Tab-separated table of C-alpha atoms in Angstrom:
chain	number	residue	atom	x	y	z
O	1	MET	CA	-21.133	3.300	0.532
O	2	ASN	CA	-17.761	5.005	0.526
O	3	PRO	CA	-18.705	7.604	3.093
O	4	GLN	CA	-16.303	10.455	3.681
O	5	ARG	CA	-14.370	10.127	6.844
O	6	ILE	CA	-12.020	12.385	8.703
O	7	VAL	CA	-8.500	11.038	8.553
O	8	SER	CA	-5.913	12.462	10.926
O	9	LEU	CA	-2.471	12.702	9.396
O	10	ARG	CA	0.707	14.419	10.475
O	11	VAL	CA	2.158	15.856	7.299
O	12	ASN	CA	5.605	17.454	7.455
O	13	GLY	CA	5.202	17.894	11.188
O	14	VAL	CA	1.787	19.572	11.008
O	15	GLN	CA	-1.456	17.929	12.131
O	16	ARG	CA	-3.807	17.750	9.125
O	17	ASP	CA	-7.310	16.362	9.434
O	18	VAL	CA	-8.585	15.682	5.943
O	19	LEU	CA	-12.023	14.627	4.761
O	20	ALA	CA	-11.482	11.695	2.419
O	21	PRO	CA	-13.615	8.968	0.882
O	22	ALA	CA	-12.237	5.471	1.481
O	23	ASN	CA	-11.077	5.115	-2.112
O	24	ARG	CA	-8.922	8.253	-2.170
O	25	LEU	CA	-5.239	7.496	-2.609
O	26	LEU	CA	-2.731	9.162	-0.336
O	27	VAL	CA	-0.973	10.780	-3.300
O	28	ASP	CA	-4.239	12.450	-4.346
O	29	THR	CA	-4.858	13.712	-0.834
O	30	LEU	CA	-1.354	15.160	-0.668
O	31	ARG	CA	-1.552	16.840	-4.059
O	32	ASP	CA	-5.214	17.794	-4.408
O	33	GLU	CA	-6.318	18.380	-0.812
O	34	LEU	CA	-3.112	19.635	0.759
O	35	GLY	CA	-1.533	21.268	-2.290
O	36	LEU	CA	1.742	19.398	-1.858
O	37	ASN	CA	2.535	19.006	-5.545
O	38	GLY	CA	6.154	18.018	-5.006
O	39	THR	CA	4.969	14.413	-4.839
O	40	LYS	CA	4.494	13.258	-8.446
O	41	ILE	CA	2.304	10.624	-10.017
O	42	GLY	CA	4.135	8.338	-12.427
O	43	CYS	CA	3.299	4.701	-13.076
O	44	GLY	CA	0.554	4.393	-10.467
O	45	VAL	CA	1.558	0.836	-9.558
O	46	GLY	CA	4.470	1.282	-7.161
O	47	VAL	CA	7.257	0.697	-9.641
O	48	CYS	CA	8.645	4.097	-10.669
O	49	GLY	CA	9.071	5.866	-7.326
O	50	ALA	CA	7.860	9.314	-8.421
O	51	CYS	CA	5.249	9.314	-5.634
O	52	THR	CA	7.716	8.296	-2.897
O	53	VAL	CA	6.977	9.801	0.513
O	54	LEU	CA	8.148	8.797	3.969
O	55	LEU	CA	5.576	7.086	6.166
O	56	ASP	CA	6.844	7.060	9.743
O	57	GLY	CA	10.318	7.635	8.324
O	58	ARG	CA	10.317	4.910	5.672
O	59	THR	CA	9.808	5.189	1.933
O	60	VAL	CA	6.447	4.123	0.536
O	61	SER	CA	4.602	4.559	-2.758
O	62	SER	CA	1.827	7.017	-1.998
O	63	CYS	CA	0.025	5.840	-5.169
O	64	LEU	CA	-0.567	2.443	-3.544
O	65	LEU	CA	-1.797	3.626	-0.159
O	66	LEU	CA	-5.360	4.568	0.560
O	67	THR	CA	-5.475	7.747	2.616
O	68	VAL	CA	-7.299	5.869	5.382
O	69	MET	CA	-4.351	3.476	5.654
O	70	ALA	CA	-2.135	6.366	6.764
O	71	GLU	CA	-4.394	7.388	9.665
O	72	GLY	CA	-2.236	8.482	12.586
O	73	ALA	CA	0.996	8.234	10.605
O	74	GLU	CA	3.733	10.806	10.176
O	75	ILE	CA	4.135	11.638	6.496
O	76	THR	CA	7.101	13.490	5.052
O	77	THR	CA	7.026	14.898	1.530
O	78	VAL	CA	9.804	16.696	-0.323
O	79	GLU	CA	8.336	20.011	0.860
O	80	GLY	CA	8.948	18.870	4.429
O	81	VAL	CA	12.663	18.289	3.966
O	82	THR	CA	13.380	21.508	2.088
O	83	PRO	CA	14.498	24.345	4.390
O	84	THR	CA	12.762	27.725	3.996
O	85	ASN	CA	16.022	29.146	2.717
O	86	GLY	CA	18.324	27.008	0.634
O	87	LEU	CA	18.372	23.284	0.163
O	88	HIS	CA	18.811	20.110	2.159
O	89	PRO	CA	22.374	18.759	1.732
O	90	VAL	CA	21.036	15.776	-0.221
O	91	GLN	CA	19.189	18.133	-2.581
O	92	ALA	CA	22.355	20.198	-3.043
O	93	ALA	CA	24.311	17.015	-3.779
O	94	PHE	CA	21.923	16.130	-6.618
O	95	ILE	CA	22.662	19.508	-8.200
O	96	ASP	CA	26.406	19.265	-7.620
O	97	HIS	CA	26.622	15.819	-9.211
O	98	GLY	CA	24.177	16.299	-12.083
O	99	GLY	CA	21.681	13.902	-10.535
O	100	LEU	CA	18.668	15.460	-12.203
O	101	GLN	CA	17.477	16.817	-15.506
O	102	CYS	CA	13.712	17.213	-15.960
O	103	GLY	CA	13.189	16.804	-12.222
O	104	ALA	CA	9.991	14.735	-12.262
O	105	CYS	CA	11.585	11.852	-10.378
O	106	THR	CA	13.732	14.045	-8.129
O	107	PRO	CA	11.402	14.470	-5.117
O	108	GLY	CA	11.145	10.684	-4.884
O	109	GLN	CA	14.883	10.242	-5.413
O	110	ILE	CA	15.648	12.749	-2.626
O	111	LEU	CA	13.356	11.047	-0.110
O	112	ALA	CA	14.654	7.584	-1.065
O	113	ALA	CA	18.247	8.800	-0.653
O	114	MET	CA	17.484	10.393	2.713
O	115	ASN	CA	15.874	7.213	4.021
O	116	LEU	CA	18.889	5.164	2.898
O	117	LEU	CA	21.406	7.548	4.463
O	118	GLU	CA	19.407	7.590	7.686
O	119	GLU	CA	19.598	3.789	7.863
O	120	GLU	CA	23.039	3.348	6.330
O	121	PRO	CA	25.082	6.499	6.938
O	122	SER	CA	28.061	4.716	5.370
O	123	ALA	CA	26.195	3.260	2.394
O	124	THR	CA	28.449	1.568	-0.153
O	125	PRO	CA	28.088	1.908	-3.953
O	126	THR	CA	26.303	-1.448	-4.103
O	127	GLN	CA	23.911	-0.518	-1.306
O	128	VAL	CA	23.147	2.781	-3.004
O	129	ALA	CA	22.529	1.101	-6.370
O	130	ASP	CA	20.310	-1.579	-4.799
O	131	TRP	CA	18.245	0.867	-2.783
O	132	MET	CA	17.896	3.534	-5.488
O	133	SER	CA	17.043	0.964	-8.185
O	134	GLY	CA	13.412	1.341	-7.135
O	135	ASN	CA	13.364	4.978	-8.274
O	136	LEU	CA	13.384	5.316	-12.047
O	137	CYS	CA	14.885	8.262	-13.927
O	138	ARG	CA	14.228	8.448	-17.640
O	139	CYS	CA	16.577	11.279	-18.564
O	140	THR	CA	19.704	11.654	-16.468
O	141	GLY	CA	20.654	8.039	-16.157
O	142	TYR	CA	21.893	6.852	-12.841
O	143	TYR	CA	25.570	7.711	-12.471
O	144	GLY	CA	24.870	11.228	-11.283
O	145	ILE	CA	22.218	10.028	-8.861
O	146	VAL	CA	24.432	7.334	-7.372
O	147	GLU	CA	27.339	9.782	-7.099
O	148	ALA	CA	25.123	12.369	-5.420
O	149	VAL	CA	23.959	9.872	-2.798
O	150	LEU	CA	27.479	8.531	-2.257
O	151	SER	CA	28.807	12.038	-1.747
O	152	ARG	CA	26.581	12.257	1.333
O	153	SER	CA	27.602	8.792	2.530
O	154	ARG	CA	30.399	8.623	5.075
O	155	THR	CA	32.335	6.217	2.893
O	156	GLY	CA	32.602	9.007	0.339
O	157	GLU	CA	33.438	6.429	-2.312
O	158	THR	CA	33.140	7.605	-5.891
O	159	GLY	CA	34.766	6.878	-9.216
O	160	THR	CA	34.990	3.478	-10.863
O	161	ASP	CA	33.044	1.683	-8.147
O	162	VAL	CA	30.080	3.904	-8.864
O	163	LYS	CA	30.107	2.948	-12.503
O	164	GLU	CA	30.216	-0.722	-11.697
O	165	ALA	CA	27.448	-0.468	-9.112
O	166	GLY	CA	25.327	1.710	-11.377
O	167	THR	CA	25.360	-0.766	-14.226
O	168	SER	CA	24.740	-3.909	-12.194
K	1	MET	CA	-11.390	3.237	-8.250
K	2	ARG	CA	-14.893	2.048	-7.446
K	3	ALA	CA	-16.339	3.145	-4.106
K	4	PHE	CA	-16.348	0.718	-1.204
K	5	ASP	CA	-16.929	0.600	2.514
K	6	TYR	CA	-13.831	0.582	4.653
K	7	LEU	CA	-13.944	-1.315	7.919
K	8	GLU	CA	-11.284	-1.497	10.605
K	9	PRO	CA	-12.066	-4.275	13.064
K	10	GLY	CA	-10.212	-4.081	16.370
K	11	SER	CA	-9.895	-7.808	16.978
K	12	LEU	CA	-9.207	-10.925	14.977
K	13	SER	CA	-12.558	-12.510	15.851
K	14	GLU	CA	-14.339	-9.343	14.760
K	15	ALA	CA	-12.433	-9.380	11.454
K	16	LEU	CA	-13.274	-13.043	10.813
K	17	GLY	CA	-16.921	-12.443	11.729
K	18	LEU	CA	-17.126	-9.517	9.319
K	19	LEU	CA	-15.558	-11.472	6.473
K	20	GLN	CA	-17.939	-14.355	7.041
K	21	ASP	CA	-21.020	-12.115	7.209
K	22	LEU	CA	-20.071	-9.935	4.247
K	23	GLY	CA	-19.234	-12.856	1.972
K	24	PRO	CA	-17.579	-12.752	-1.449
K	25	ASP	CA	-17.906	-8.991	-1.985
K	26	ALA	CA	-15.541	-8.264	0.903
K	27	ARG	CA	-11.768	-8.485	0.788
K	28	PRO	CA	-9.258	-8.331	3.637
K	29	LEU	CA	-6.656	-5.578	3.299
K	30	ALA	CA	-3.113	-5.920	4.640
K	31	GLY	CA	-0.396	-3.890	2.864
K	32	GLY	CA	-2.520	-3.444	-0.242
K	33	THR	CA	0.461	-3.386	-2.618
K	34	ALA	CA	-1.202	-6.068	-4.758
K	35	LEU	CA	-4.849	-5.360	-4.001
K	36	VAL	CA	-4.840	-1.587	-4.590
K	37	PRO	CA	-3.442	-1.856	-8.155
K	38	GLU	CA	-6.054	-4.543	-8.900
K	39	MET	CA	-8.770	-2.236	-7.605
K	40	LYS	CA	-7.435	0.615	-9.730
K	41	THR	CA	-7.720	-1.422	-12.933
K	42	GLY	CA	-11.075	-2.876	-11.899
K	43	ALA	CA	-9.694	-6.419	-11.902
K	44	CYS	CA	-10.894	-6.613	-8.302
K	45	ARG	CA	-14.030	-4.736	-7.281
K	46	PRO	CA	-14.790	-5.344	-3.612
K	47	LEU	CA	-17.764	-3.654	-1.962
K	48	GLN	CA	-16.079	-3.766	1.425
K	49	LEU	CA	-12.469	-3.713	2.518
K	50	VAL	CA	-11.775	-5.213	5.913
K	51	SER	CA	-8.522	-3.594	6.986
K	52	LEU	CA	-6.223	-5.577	9.249
K	53	ARG	CA	-4.101	-2.600	10.249
K	54	ARG	CA	-5.354	-2.497	13.826
K	55	LEU	CA	-4.460	-6.172	14.257
K	56	GLY	CA	-0.724	-5.649	13.836
K	57	ASP	CA	-0.104	-6.439	17.491
K	58	VAL	CA	-1.534	-9.932	17.172
K	59	LEU	CA	-0.719	-10.659	13.537
K	60	ALA	CA	2.790	-9.243	13.092
K	61	GLY	CA	6.135	-10.298	14.502
K	62	VAL	CA	8.834	-12.949	14.332
K	63	ARG	CA	9.484	-15.552	17.026
K	64	VAL	CA	12.506	-17.801	16.760
K	65	GLU	CA	11.872	-20.819	18.986
K	66	GLN	CA	13.812	-23.988	19.720
K	67	ALA	CA	12.509	-26.009	16.815
K	68	GLN	CA	10.612	-23.545	14.670
K	69	VAL	CA	10.242	-19.991	13.492
K	70	ILE	CA	6.816	-18.401	13.762
K	71	ILE	CA	6.039	-15.415	11.593
K	72	GLY	CA	2.893	-13.340	11.935
K	73	PRO	CA	1.196	-12.862	8.542
K	74	MET	CA	1.137	-9.064	8.881
K	75	THR	CA	4.923	-8.902	9.226
K	76	THR	CA	6.246	-6.754	6.400
K	77	LEU	CA	8.851	-8.150	4.038
K	78	ASN	CA	11.218	-5.419	5.208
K	79	ALA	CA	10.739	-6.345	8.864
K	80	LEU	CA	11.656	-9.936	7.987
K	81	GLU	CA	14.666	-8.720	6.057
K	82	ARG	CA	15.895	-6.718	9.070
K	83	ASP	CA	15.245	-9.333	11.733
K	84	ALA	CA	18.726	-10.157	13.043
K	85	LYS	CA	17.731	-13.344	14.805
K	86	LEU	CA	15.959	-14.670	11.721
K	87	ALA	CA	18.988	-13.814	9.578
K	88	GLU	CA	21.117	-15.872	11.929
K	89	VAL	CA	19.034	-19.043	11.818
K	90	MET	CA	17.737	-18.637	8.245
K	91	PRO	CA	20.070	-16.427	6.175
K	92	SER	CA	18.307	-17.459	2.968
K	93	MET	CA	15.315	-15.312	3.988
K	94	ARG	CA	17.274	-12.055	3.868
K	95	ALA	CA	19.113	-13.169	0.722
K	96	LEU	CA	15.830	-13.658	-1.137
K	97	LEU	CA	13.826	-10.776	0.311
K	98	SER	CA	16.481	-8.235	-0.617
K	99	ARG	CA	15.708	-9.234	-4.209
K	100	VAL	CA	11.932	-8.780	-4.014
K	101	ALA	CA	10.393	-5.744	-5.768
K	102	ASN	CA	11.758	-2.455	-4.381
K	103	VAL	CA	12.271	-1.287	-0.830
K	104	ARG	CA	9.094	0.856	-0.825
K	105	ILE	CA	7.006	-2.214	-1.573
K	106	ARG	CA	8.890	-4.241	1.044
K	107	HIS	CA	8.159	-1.551	3.636
K	108	ILE	CA	4.423	-2.164	3.168
K	109	ALA	CA	3.846	-5.607	1.631
K	110	THR	CA	3.299	-8.422	4.113
K	111	ILE	CA	4.436	-12.040	4.076
K	112	GLY	CA	0.814	-13.126	4.559
K	113	GLY	CA	-0.230	-11.045	1.583
K	114	SER	CA	2.309	-12.830	-0.587
K	115	LEU	CA	0.579	-16.107	0.279
K	116	ALA	CA	-2.982	-14.759	0.146
K	117	GLN	CA	-2.467	-13.510	-3.416
K	118	ARG	CA	-1.454	-17.008	-4.539
K	119	ASP	CA	0.597	-15.485	-7.332
K	120	PRO	CA	3.149	-17.957	-8.721
K	121	GLY	CA	5.406	-15.042	-9.686
K	122	TYR	CA	5.921	-14.019	-6.053
K	123	ASP	CA	9.263	-14.959	-4.529
K	124	PRO	CA	8.647	-15.382	-0.755
K	125	PRO	CA	6.309	-18.400	-1.098
K	126	VAL	CA	9.018	-20.253	-3.047
K	127	LEU	CA	11.383	-20.159	-0.087
K	128	LEU	CA	8.583	-21.005	2.352
K	129	ALA	CA	7.695	-24.017	0.188
K	130	ALA	CA	11.298	-25.260	0.202
K	131	LEU	CA	11.405	-24.865	3.988
K	132	ASP	CA	8.358	-27.119	4.529
K	133	ALA	CA	6.529	-24.162	6.048
K	134	GLN	CA	2.893	-24.286	7.066
K	135	VAL	CA	0.373	-21.525	7.566
K	136	ARG	CA	-2.668	-21.368	9.798
K	137	LEU	CA	-5.890	-20.830	7.855
K	138	LEU	CA	-8.468	-19.116	10.020
K	139	THR	CA	-12.216	-18.764	9.691
K	140	ALA	CA	-14.776	-17.563	12.218
K	141	GLU	CA	-15.271	-21.196	13.246
K	142	SER	CA	-12.008	-22.973	12.660
K	143	ALA	CA	-8.236	-22.883	12.444
K	144	ARG	CA	-6.160	-25.457	10.589
K	145	LEU	CA	-2.575	-25.724	9.488
K	146	VAL	CA	-1.973	-26.183	5.766
K	147	GLU	CA	1.271	-26.924	4.003
K	148	ILE	CA	2.385	-24.072	1.812
K	149	ALA	CA	3.494	-26.532	-0.858
K	150	ASP	CA	0.474	-28.788	-0.408
K	151	PRO	CA	1.179	-31.945	-2.420
K	152	GLU	CA	-2.538	-32.257	-3.113
K	153	ALA	CA	-2.306	-28.801	-4.686
K	154	THR	CA	-5.762	-27.901	-3.401
K	155	ARG	CA	-4.208	-25.179	-1.308
K	156	GLY	CA	-0.800	-25.153	-2.962
K	157	ALA	CA	0.875	-21.818	-2.160
K	158	VAL	CA	-2.357	-21.067	-0.286
K	159	GLY	CA	-4.678	-18.192	-1.420
K	160	LEU	CA	-7.783	-17.203	0.527
K	161	ASP	CA	-11.351	-18.424	0.267
K	162	VAL	CA	-14.335	-16.346	1.316
K	163	GLY	CA	-14.329	-15.732	5.066
K	164	GLU	CA	-10.739	-16.842	5.532
K	165	LEU	CA	-7.701	-15.085	6.951
K	166	LEU	CA	-4.148	-16.265	7.398
K	167	GLY	CA	-2.693	-16.807	10.836
K	168	ASP	CA	0.864	-17.665	11.831
K	169	ILE	CA	3.347	-19.045	9.350
K	170	VAL	CA	5.232	-21.896	10.993
K	171	ILE	CA	8.655	-22.874	9.649
K	172	PRO	CA	10.502	-25.850	11.109
K	173	LEU	CA	14.091	-24.836	11.854
K	174	PRO	CA	16.420	-26.470	9.345
K	175	SER	CA	18.783	-29.017	10.903
K	176	ALA	CA	22.434	-28.135	11.517
K	177	THR	CA	23.491	-30.091	8.432
K	178	THR	CA	20.977	-28.443	6.113
K	179	ALA	CA	21.879	-25.608	3.771
K	180	ILE	CA	19.436	-23.543	1.765
K	181	ALA	CA	20.146	-21.645	-1.421
K	182	VAL	CA	17.899	-19.329	-3.408
K	183	ALA	CA	18.129	-17.888	-6.902
K	184	LYS	CA	15.942	-15.432	-8.745
K	185	HIS	CA	16.776	-15.318	-12.416
K	186	THR	CA	15.895	-12.220	-14.346
K	187	PRO	CA	17.675	-10.782	-17.377
K	188	ARG	CA	16.648	-7.326	-16.147
K	189	THR	CA	17.031	-5.913	-12.631
K	190	PHE	CA	15.702	-7.795	-9.637
K	191	VAL	CA	12.981	-5.170	-9.249
K	192	ASP	CA	11.264	-7.007	-12.093
K	193	ARG	CA	9.569	-10.343	-11.666
K	194	GLY	CA	11.836	-13.297	-12.158
K	195	VAL	CA	11.832	-15.682	-15.101
K	196	VAL	CA	12.156	-18.391	-12.509
K	197	THR	CA	12.734	-18.346	-8.759
K	198	VAL	CA	14.310	-21.419	-7.197
K	199	ALA	CA	14.804	-22.367	-3.566
K	200	CYS	CA	16.644	-25.570	-2.645
K	201	ALA	CA	17.328	-27.180	0.705
K	202	VAL	CA	19.922	-29.940	1.013
K	203	GLU	CA	20.552	-31.969	4.175
K	204	LEU	CA	23.621	-34.181	4.453
K	205	GLY	CA	23.775	-37.378	6.465
K	206	ALA	CA	26.676	-38.849	8.440
K	207	ARG	CA	28.208	-40.475	5.352
K	208	GLY	CA	27.714	-37.448	3.155
K	209	GLU	CA	24.532	-38.761	1.579
K	210	LEU	CA	21.638	-36.449	0.773
K	211	THR	CA	19.148	-37.238	3.526
K	212	LYS	CA	16.736	-34.555	2.406
K	213	VAL	CA	16.360	-32.535	-0.767
K	214	CYS	CA	13.720	-29.853	-1.305
K	215	ILE	CA	13.295	-28.062	-4.631
K	216	ALA	CA	10.692	-25.292	-4.891
K	217	LEU	CA	9.931	-23.299	-8.023
K	218	GLY	CA	8.117	-20.040	-8.692
K	219	GLY	CA	7.136	-18.275	-11.895
K	220	VAL	CA	7.018	-21.357	-14.091
K	221	ALA	CA	3.591	-22.874	-13.423
K	222	ALA	CA	0.125	-21.807	-12.361
K	223	ARG	CA	1.193	-22.289	-8.744
K	224	THR	CA	4.362	-22.184	-6.715
K	225	LEU	CA	5.344	-25.824	-6.555
K	226	ARG	CA	7.710	-28.442	-5.194
K	227	SER	CA	9.438	-30.768	-7.662
K	228	ARG	CA	8.808	-33.948	-5.680
K	229	GLU	CA	9.867	-36.242	-8.486
K	230	ALA	CA	13.214	-34.473	-8.843
K	231	GLU	CA	13.667	-34.509	-5.055
K	232	ASP	CA	13.043	-38.269	-4.974
K	233	ARG	CA	15.709	-38.831	-7.612
K	234	LEU	CA	18.360	-37.420	-5.288
K	235	THR	CA	17.219	-38.309	-1.781
K	236	GLY	CA	19.318	-41.059	-0.201
K	237	ARG	CA	22.122	-40.813	-2.769
K	238	VAL	CA	25.537	-39.240	-2.512
K	239	TRP	CA	26.220	-36.109	-4.553
K	240	ASP	CA	26.744	-36.990	-8.178
K	241	GLU	CA	26.780	-34.426	-10.977
K	242	GLU	CA	24.961	-36.723	-13.367
K	243	ALA	CA	22.156	-37.477	-10.963
K	244	VAL	CA	21.807	-33.766	-10.208
K	245	ALA	CA	21.635	-32.934	-13.915
K	246	SER	CA	19.006	-35.595	-14.372
K	247	ALA	CA	16.979	-34.273	-11.398
K	248	ALA	CA	17.168	-30.736	-12.823
K	249	ALA	CA	15.915	-32.045	-16.162
K	250	THR	CA	13.063	-33.816	-14.372
K	251	ALA	CA	12.110	-30.588	-12.585
K	252	ALA	CA	12.213	-28.621	-15.843
K	253	ALA	CA	10.128	-31.186	-17.712
K	254	ALA	CA	7.362	-30.895	-15.119
K	255	VAL	CA	6.890	-27.114	-15.215
K	256	LEU	CA	4.301	-25.342	-17.363
K	257	PRO	CA	5.518	-21.774	-17.857
K	258	VAL	CA	3.688	-19.124	-19.854
K	259	GLY	CA	5.610	-17.453	-22.663
K	260	ASP	CA	5.681	-13.676	-22.224
K	261	GLY	CA	7.975	-10.657	-22.367
K	262	ARG	CA	10.293	-12.318	-19.859
K	263	GLY	CA	10.915	-15.290	-22.108
K	264	SER	CA	9.379	-18.040	-24.215
K	265	VAL	CA	8.121	-21.311	-22.778
K	266	ASN	CA	11.299	-23.063	-23.946
K	267	TYR	CA	13.565	-20.405	-22.474
K	268	LYS	CA	11.837	-20.522	-19.105
K	269	ARG	CA	12.007	-24.291	-19.058
K	270	ALA	CA	15.699	-24.206	-19.981
K	271	MET	CA	16.388	-21.646	-17.244
K	272	THR	CA	14.491	-23.785	-14.750
K	273	GLU	CA	16.896	-26.618	-15.477
K	274	VAL	CA	19.971	-24.391	-15.236
K	275	PHE	CA	18.943	-22.688	-12.012
K	276	VAL	CA	17.767	-25.855	-10.286
K	277	ARG	CA	21.179	-27.337	-11.013
K	278	ARG	CA	23.069	-24.263	-9.823
K	279	THR	CA	20.949	-23.736	-6.736
K	280	LEU	CA	21.230	-27.376	-5.710
K	281	ALA	CA	24.999	-27.187	-6.189
K	282	GLN	CA	25.227	-24.057	-4.054
K	283	ALA	CA	23.134	-25.598	-1.273
K	284	TYR	CA	25.220	-28.766	-1.434
K	285	ARG	CA	28.528	-26.864	-1.255
K	286	GLU	CA	27.345	-24.907	1.759
K	287	ALA	CA	26.062	-28.023	3.497
K	288	ALA	CA	29.360	-29.814	2.791
K	289	ASP	CA	31.391	-26.854	4.092
K	290	ARG	CA	29.343	-26.790	7.244
K	291	ARG	CA	29.897	-30.487	7.730
K	292	THR	CA	33.665	-30.083	7.351
K	293	GLU	CA	33.621	-27.192	9.793
K	294	ALA	CA	31.636	-29.197	12.329
K	295	LYS	CA	34.127	-32.065	12.034
K	296	THR	CA	37.185	-29.870	12.573
K	297	HIS	CA	35.587	-28.416	15.681
K	298	VAL	CA	35.111	-31.815	17.299
């Protein structure tokens, strides 16, 4: 029962073969086996977004995926998008626009924002609010987050629209 | 989470054989967005998980045909949301799916899973019920089509018995004079479950009469259901605000919601009435517009 198995993952561009029992969650493998503590554990049921990682380029809740379900997949964590020196432009935007305070939700917010901007390079305030609504922040509130994401969108829309979108 | 064996069959027949042989202690695993949380709390304690991930090639995908749309059960909600051809022939699908949970869940959760869970709070089955959709129920020995809103309610909004898997979901293409409207009412954000989810289909005849009316409801009874009595009150008549109000009241009287943090029984019943009325009106307006458009093009 529950024998360990070798699961082949590609994490942040590096092949990682991990030994995992079937009931080990992906978030636990990332944090405890691979030492990638940027991915946080929040609600544990896929609602808060703290454990957001990219699976083959798309956001997922790593607290809801068994490690074995990610076999063969390309996983990107916040460590994988942060350059050795400096910050990714989306990370810098969060600082510039006050999109973070305690920082617990930020790795998930960054990955969610990057996935949105990849799919919708000209994301509108409403699209940003809709997409980011799955990532909860309990201290900053959302204006700064929405503004940060919009500042990297080609539309470059900010101001009153952001407020309206953020409160809808 | 309790330990379990994890199996990854490489074919559908192998998966069905495994589920039959293993019996009630085994559970099929698709996206796992519902099952994994249940396993974490201990609400579900399978001894074996039969993963369907290697069956994506046969169980996932959307085919828009002449008279019907066929959706593989392993198609993710996000894949359905993105499908351009589906959006063209059935725009209500994208409209509703964009209001289901959050995008991370939609990237993983499957349309089949939303039926297998048989959770009346799930939104996708409500639309499927209003569309007269059917799903293939597979076992190692048999395959049969069941109606998603089975009037006998034995398989209403489906679920899975031991040894069963879902096959294709088959949706008849709505006629050119049919319009479909959906509404998910929640006082909080759409990420939350709805108080009530309503899907209505309205088809208009040559004289503007309602030749077909479908009203499906989620979140307000033990199962996703169709309000057949309310539908019958309107079918064959011309649009009439009073008759619509009376049909909405009929639909609301028949639901059995549970009072919880999202609202009391009375509130949910009242909202059922309001949103059935509004959703019917929206579907009717769209169907009428389409009819006018078609006439001007002749």
